Amino acid sequence: MNFPTTRMRRLRYNKILRNMIEDTHIRSSDLIYPIFVTEGTDVKEPIESMPGQFRYSIDHTILLCEELLSNNIKSIILFGIVKEKDDTGKISCSSKSIVPKTITYLKNKFKNELYIIADVCNCEYTKHGHCGTVIGNDVDNDSTLLTLAEQSLILAKSGADALAPSDMMDGRVGSIREILDKNKFEKIPIFPYSVKYSSAFYGPFRDAANSSPSFGSRKTYQMNFKNSDEAINEVRLDLNEGADIIIIKPAMSYLDIIYKIKERFNIPIIAYNVSGEYSMVKSASENNFISEMEIILEILHSIKRAGANAIISYHALEVAKFLKKNNV
Ligand code: PBG
């Protein structure tokens, strides 16, 4: 049927009807809030490159989680900020390290009300800022698998609900699955960042976590953004090693990849709306160049429309507050 019998605008005149037939939705329960936890007490330190984001000590993390829960955000992903670092990241493989310690406190306080995902990586804990053990001039894949597995076990023991390895070493999902299963953590899922591009969009995060590599780059382990088919191989390999949900990041410039993976594999996808995407929105709206909440909602809906089931976003709390206020 063609015009004038068909008029697409007929379904756009009435707001109630427009809402009724929407096919993409954002709920607070789809959103995961990233939190940078740091040592000390009474610390809530602003992150300069990410307006509205802070490094929190455990006491402030608890307050923040109360605020998240009262706004219907029920899941978080944790990153550790530490002063003392070593060559391999092994320093994080201890229950006294900041992330396991924080998880113990949070689980004790919130039990199963709060779903805690722990990012697994070495870059926040190595002096050189790379994601693993450096041998020669590069990150050695197989020795890094050992620290990643050990860090994962500690995180599981501390009460993490899920583990999200973000290092991009080959074989890490298998190594982590193996150590978890050997230690009776077969119920703990793994959400690898199967598709993680080497991206300038991580800039503000590296500033926040003080984790920029001191030499070279992450291009020998993170993916080349000029490639697309490679993403399918990464996901297939991780699924074969036991991945339960896969994470894709960045999100905004990678909607084609989210769509492709969704079409190809019948699995849940989490997209990571990363630090650079957040900071671009913040600085443009601080200058009144854009209408902030409208832009945020448009971005988050586009990520879901592409096929993401859930989104990790620094905007999560402000969006949840907006949804609550507007009874969405
Ligand atoms: C650690 C890690 C990074 C991000 C998440 N986990 C940084 C990196 O790979 O350099 C980036 C997240 C963001 O930019 O918000 N490997």
XYZ file of C-alpha atoms and ligand atoms in Angstrom:
344
model
C 0.000 0.000 0.000
C 1.255 3.433 -0.868
C 0.454 7.074 -0.210
C -2.245 8.398 0.164
C -3.787 5.194 1.589
C -0.758 4.714 3.793
C 0.248 7.683 5.893
C 3.081 6.940 8.321
C 2.285 10.083 10.283
C -1.105 8.664 11.428
C 0.691 6.853 14.241
C 2.654 9.924 15.296
C -0.059 12.477 16.058
C -1.046 11.242 19.514
C 1.468 11.036 22.365
C -0.287 8.096 24.062
C -0.239 6.125 20.850
C 3.373 7.071 20.173
C 4.339 5.710 23.592
C 2.190 2.589 23.183
C 4.018 1.349 20.117
C 7.601 2.086 21.119
C 9.779 -0.950 20.662
C 12.827 0.024 22.714
C 12.812 0.786 26.419
C 15.262 1.789 29.107
C 14.571 0.604 32.629
C 16.740 1.376 35.624
C 17.217 -2.360 36.003
C 18.963 -2.428 32.608
C 21.633 -0.050 33.818
C 24.897 -0.930 35.546
C 26.796 1.779 37.389
C 30.623 1.819 37.256
C 32.314 2.794 40.521
C 35.976 3.657 41.186
C 36.862 2.540 44.693
C 39.922 3.744 46.511
C 41.732 3.296 49.809
C 41.235 5.478 52.902
C 38.143 6.831 54.605
C 35.927 9.795 53.845
C 37.336 10.064 50.334
C 35.111 11.363 47.557
C 37.544 12.759 45.094
C 36.280 14.343 41.853
C 37.653 12.913 38.607
C 38.618 15.935 36.578
C 38.103 14.433 33.143
C 34.706 12.953 34.089
C 32.502 15.688 35.580
C 30.099 14.195 38.140
C 32.245 11.071 38.749
C 34.377 10.444 41.829
C 36.852 8.076 43.416
C 35.115 6.731 46.509
C 36.444 5.189 49.712
C 34.441 2.246 51.069
C 32.275 4.363 53.414
C 31.264 6.634 50.532
C 30.766 3.632 48.243
C 28.192 2.325 50.724
C 26.372 5.676 50.703
C 26.454 5.736 46.923
C 25.014 2.197 46.730
C 22.173 3.241 49.035
C 21.420 6.083 46.649
C 21.605 3.749 43.646
C 19.241 1.230 45.209
C 16.743 3.892 46.198
C 16.695 4.901 42.534
C 16.239 1.302 41.321
C 19.788 0.757 40.088
C 20.590 -2.706 41.347
C 23.917 -3.515 39.797
C 27.388 -2.048 39.821
C 30.787 -2.772 38.313
C 33.846 -2.033 40.417
C 37.301 -0.712 39.523
C 40.122 -0.412 42.037
C 42.371 2.621 42.416
C 45.518 1.864 44.384
C 48.719 3.671 45.332
C 50.939 0.654 45.658
C 51.520 -1.208 42.408
C 53.856 -3.968 41.211
C 55.169 -5.456 37.968
C 52.494 -8.071 37.337
C 49.343 -6.941 39.118
C 49.723 -9.774 41.617
C 49.284 -7.180 44.345
C 45.549 -7.321 43.606
C 45.424 -11.044 44.401
C 44.729 -10.556 48.083
C 41.584 -10.216 50.137
C 43.099 -6.986 51.503
C 43.202 -5.394 48.054
C 40.683 -2.593 47.623
C 38.120 -4.301 45.368
C 37.775 -7.588 47.319
C 37.669 -5.548 50.527
C 34.919 -3.303 49.171
C 32.911 -6.287 47.923
C 33.079 -7.907 51.369
C 31.654 -4.747 52.955
C 28.975 -4.283 50.302
C 27.808 -7.898 50.389
C 27.666 -7.815 54.144
C 25.521 -4.687 54.030
C 23.311 -5.230 50.953
C 23.268 -9.043 50.571
C 21.509 -9.985 47.341
C 19.803 -6.612 46.915
C 22.878 -5.439 45.031
C 24.461 -7.297 42.101
C 28.212 -6.794 42.080
C 30.259 -7.297 38.941
C 34.020 -7.153 39.397
C 36.181 -6.009 36.507
C 39.153 -8.349 36.228
C 42.343 -6.788 34.889
C 45.886 -5.947 35.921
C 46.281 -2.464 34.429
C 45.095 -0.689 37.571
C 47.696 -2.599 39.595
C 50.835 -2.611 37.437
C 53.519 0.071 37.587
C 53.801 0.102 33.784
C 50.022 0.338 33.319
C 49.730 -2.630 30.944
C 47.043 -5.255 31.467
C 49.448 -8.078 32.267
C 52.967 -9.349 32.862
C 55.522 -7.690 30.608
C 58.231 -9.933 29.170
C 60.663 -8.344 26.744
C 58.731 -5.440 25.376
C 55.240 -6.823 25.409
C 52.515 -8.279 27.574
C 53.028 -12.015 27.837
C 49.748 -13.788 27.257
C 50.137 -17.052 29.130
C 51.795 -15.760 32.302
C 49.107 -13.079 32.525
C 46.474 -15.835 32.568
C 47.843 -16.907 35.953
C 47.384 -13.520 37.654
C 43.972 -13.070 36.050
C 42.810 -16.447 37.351
C 44.184 -15.724 40.806
C 42.600 -12.263 40.926
C 39.285 -13.798 39.819
C 39.352 -16.385 42.575
C 39.941 -13.742 45.244
C 37.090 -11.643 43.855
C 34.752 -14.639 43.856
C 35.758 -15.515 47.414
C 35.037 -11.956 48.518
C 31.466 -12.289 47.221
C 31.489 -10.920 43.652
C 28.342 -12.002 41.812
C 30.010 -11.985 38.382
C 33.458 -11.486 36.895
C 34.183 -9.291 33.895
C 37.693 -9.845 32.499
C 38.713 -6.788 30.455
C 42.353 -7.637 29.705
C 41.915 -9.192 26.202
C 44.404 -12.029 26.745
C 43.646 -15.124 24.650
C 42.291 -17.978 26.732
C 41.427 -16.012 29.846
C 37.789 -17.083 30.011
C 38.859 -20.739 30.058
C 41.505 -20.145 32.739
C 39.069 -18.236 34.938
C 36.287 -20.806 34.461
C 38.704 -23.557 35.418
C 39.893 -21.965 38.656
C 36.346 -21.000 39.649
C 35.019 -24.501 39.054
C 37.913 -26.131 40.899
C 37.023 -23.995 43.906
C 33.294 -24.670 43.823
C 32.320 -21.340 42.276
C 30.568 -23.003 39.350
C 27.547 -20.742 39.893
C 29.520 -17.532 39.354
C 29.119 -16.336 35.749
C 31.808 -14.777 33.563
C 30.995 -11.679 31.491
C 34.124 -11.144 29.400
C 34.670 -8.016 27.392
C 34.874 -10.301 24.369
C 34.787 -7.360 22.020
C 37.042 -4.654 23.334
C 38.497 -2.256 20.832
C 41.699 -0.335 21.320
C 40.026 3.017 21.712
C 40.750 6.658 22.431
C 37.342 6.695 24.144
C 39.006 5.170 27.249
C 41.101 8.299 27.830
C 39.173 9.722 30.802
C 39.023 6.265 32.480
C 42.806 5.981 32.314
C 43.034 9.372 33.943
C 40.569 8.242 36.629
C 42.355 4.952 37.263
C 45.856 6.248 36.626
C 46.310 3.292 34.284
C 47.797 4.663 31.063
C 50.554 2.404 29.734
C 53.954 3.976 30.423
C 55.344 2.645 27.111
C 53.830 1.304 23.910
C 50.079 0.939 23.621
C 47.377 -1.676 24.114
C 47.199 -2.377 20.390
C 48.868 -5.792 20.724
C 45.949 -7.078 22.756
C 42.910 -4.839 22.229
C 41.144 -4.976 18.860
C 41.761 -2.766 15.837
C 38.742 -0.499 15.346
C 39.048 -0.885 11.597
C 37.913 -4.505 11.899
C 34.478 -6.024 12.256
C 34.617 -9.780 11.475
C 37.245 -10.227 14.174
C 34.532 -9.469 16.730
C 32.666 -12.614 15.713
C 35.728 -14.778 16.241
C 36.345 -13.221 19.657
C 32.785 -13.940 20.774
C 32.798 -17.487 19.409
C 36.046 -18.311 21.209
C 34.836 -16.852 24.505
C 31.535 -18.727 24.292
C 33.457 -21.956 23.701
C 35.485 -21.237 26.842
C 32.348 -20.707 28.918
C 31.377 -17.020 28.680
C 27.835 -16.459 29.982
C 27.155 -12.901 28.793
C 29.455 -10.886 26.591
C 30.403 -7.249 26.956
C 31.063 -5.003 23.971
C 32.938 -1.741 24.321
C 32.953 1.103 23.479
C 29.262 1.387 22.611
C 28.336 4.529 20.673
C 30.691 4.151 17.733
C 30.241 0.371 17.726
C 26.481 -0.062 17.315
C 27.093 -2.041 14.116
C 29.144 -4.522 16.120
C 26.455 -4.883 18.794
C 23.885 -5.501 16.067
C 26.068 -8.020 14.281
C 26.793 -10.036 17.428
C 23.130 -9.998 18.432
C 22.090 -11.293 14.994
C 24.734 -13.970 14.968
C 24.657 -15.376 18.518
C 21.714 -16.060 20.736
C 23.224 -14.568 23.868
C 22.690 -11.606 26.203
C 24.888 -8.584 25.496
C 26.029 -5.824 27.816
C 27.340 -2.691 26.103
C 29.767 -0.358 27.855
C 29.001 3.327 27.291
C 32.584 4.272 28.159
C 34.269 7.235 29.821
C 35.048 9.208 26.639
C 31.436 8.910 25.497
C 30.332 10.204 28.902
C 32.791 13.091 29.036
C 31.916 14.291 25.535
C 28.270 14.598 26.558
C 29.183 16.303 29.830
C 31.452 18.906 28.314
C 29.079 19.688 25.449
C 26.171 20.109 27.843
C 28.187 22.214 30.280
C 28.621 24.587 27.346
C 24.894 24.390 26.580
C 25.669 23.050 23.128
C 23.219 20.175 23.605
C 20.213 19.292 25.742
C 21.799 16.888 28.189
C 19.101 14.408 29.256
C 17.583 14.240 25.779
C 20.971 13.374 24.322
C 21.693 10.800 27.039
C 18.358 9.067 26.494
C 18.832 9.076 22.741
C 22.279 7.511 23.102
C 21.153 4.844 25.578
C 18.117 3.932 23.463
C 20.291 3.626 20.370
C 22.523 1.178 22.216
C 19.514 -0.917 23.234
C 17.983 -0.643 19.771
C 21.198 -2.071 18.325
C 20.694 -5.149 20.495
C 22.195 -4.613 23.955
C 20.231 -6.133 26.836
C 21.926 -3.970 29.436
C 24.276 -0.992 29.512
C 27.162 -0.061 31.764
C 26.997 3.721 31.940
C 28.312 6.574 34.064
C 24.977 8.237 33.241
C 23.049 5.425 34.983
C 22.227 7.276 38.194
C 21.094 10.521 36.585
C 18.965 8.546 34.138
C 17.424 6.448 36.924
C 16.559 9.618 38.820
C 14.968 11.057 35.704
C 12.954 7.875 35.068
C 11.783 7.785 38.678
C 10.777 11.443 38.667
C 8.869 11.011 35.448
C 7.253 7.701 36.447
C 8.621 5.916 33.425
C 40.734 -1.918 32.120
C 39.566 -1.186 31.622
C 39.517 -0.023 30.835
C 38.175 0.336 30.760
C 37.453 -0.619 31.450
N 38.332 -1.567 31.965
C 40.578 0.825 30.293
C 41.519 0.345 29.297
O 41.418 -0.726 28.707
O 42.479 1.099 29.117
C 37.633 1.556 30.084
C 36.287 1.972 30.529
C 35.952 3.373 30.240
O 36.616 4.067 29.433
O 34.965 3.843 30.811
N 41.344 -2.773 31.290
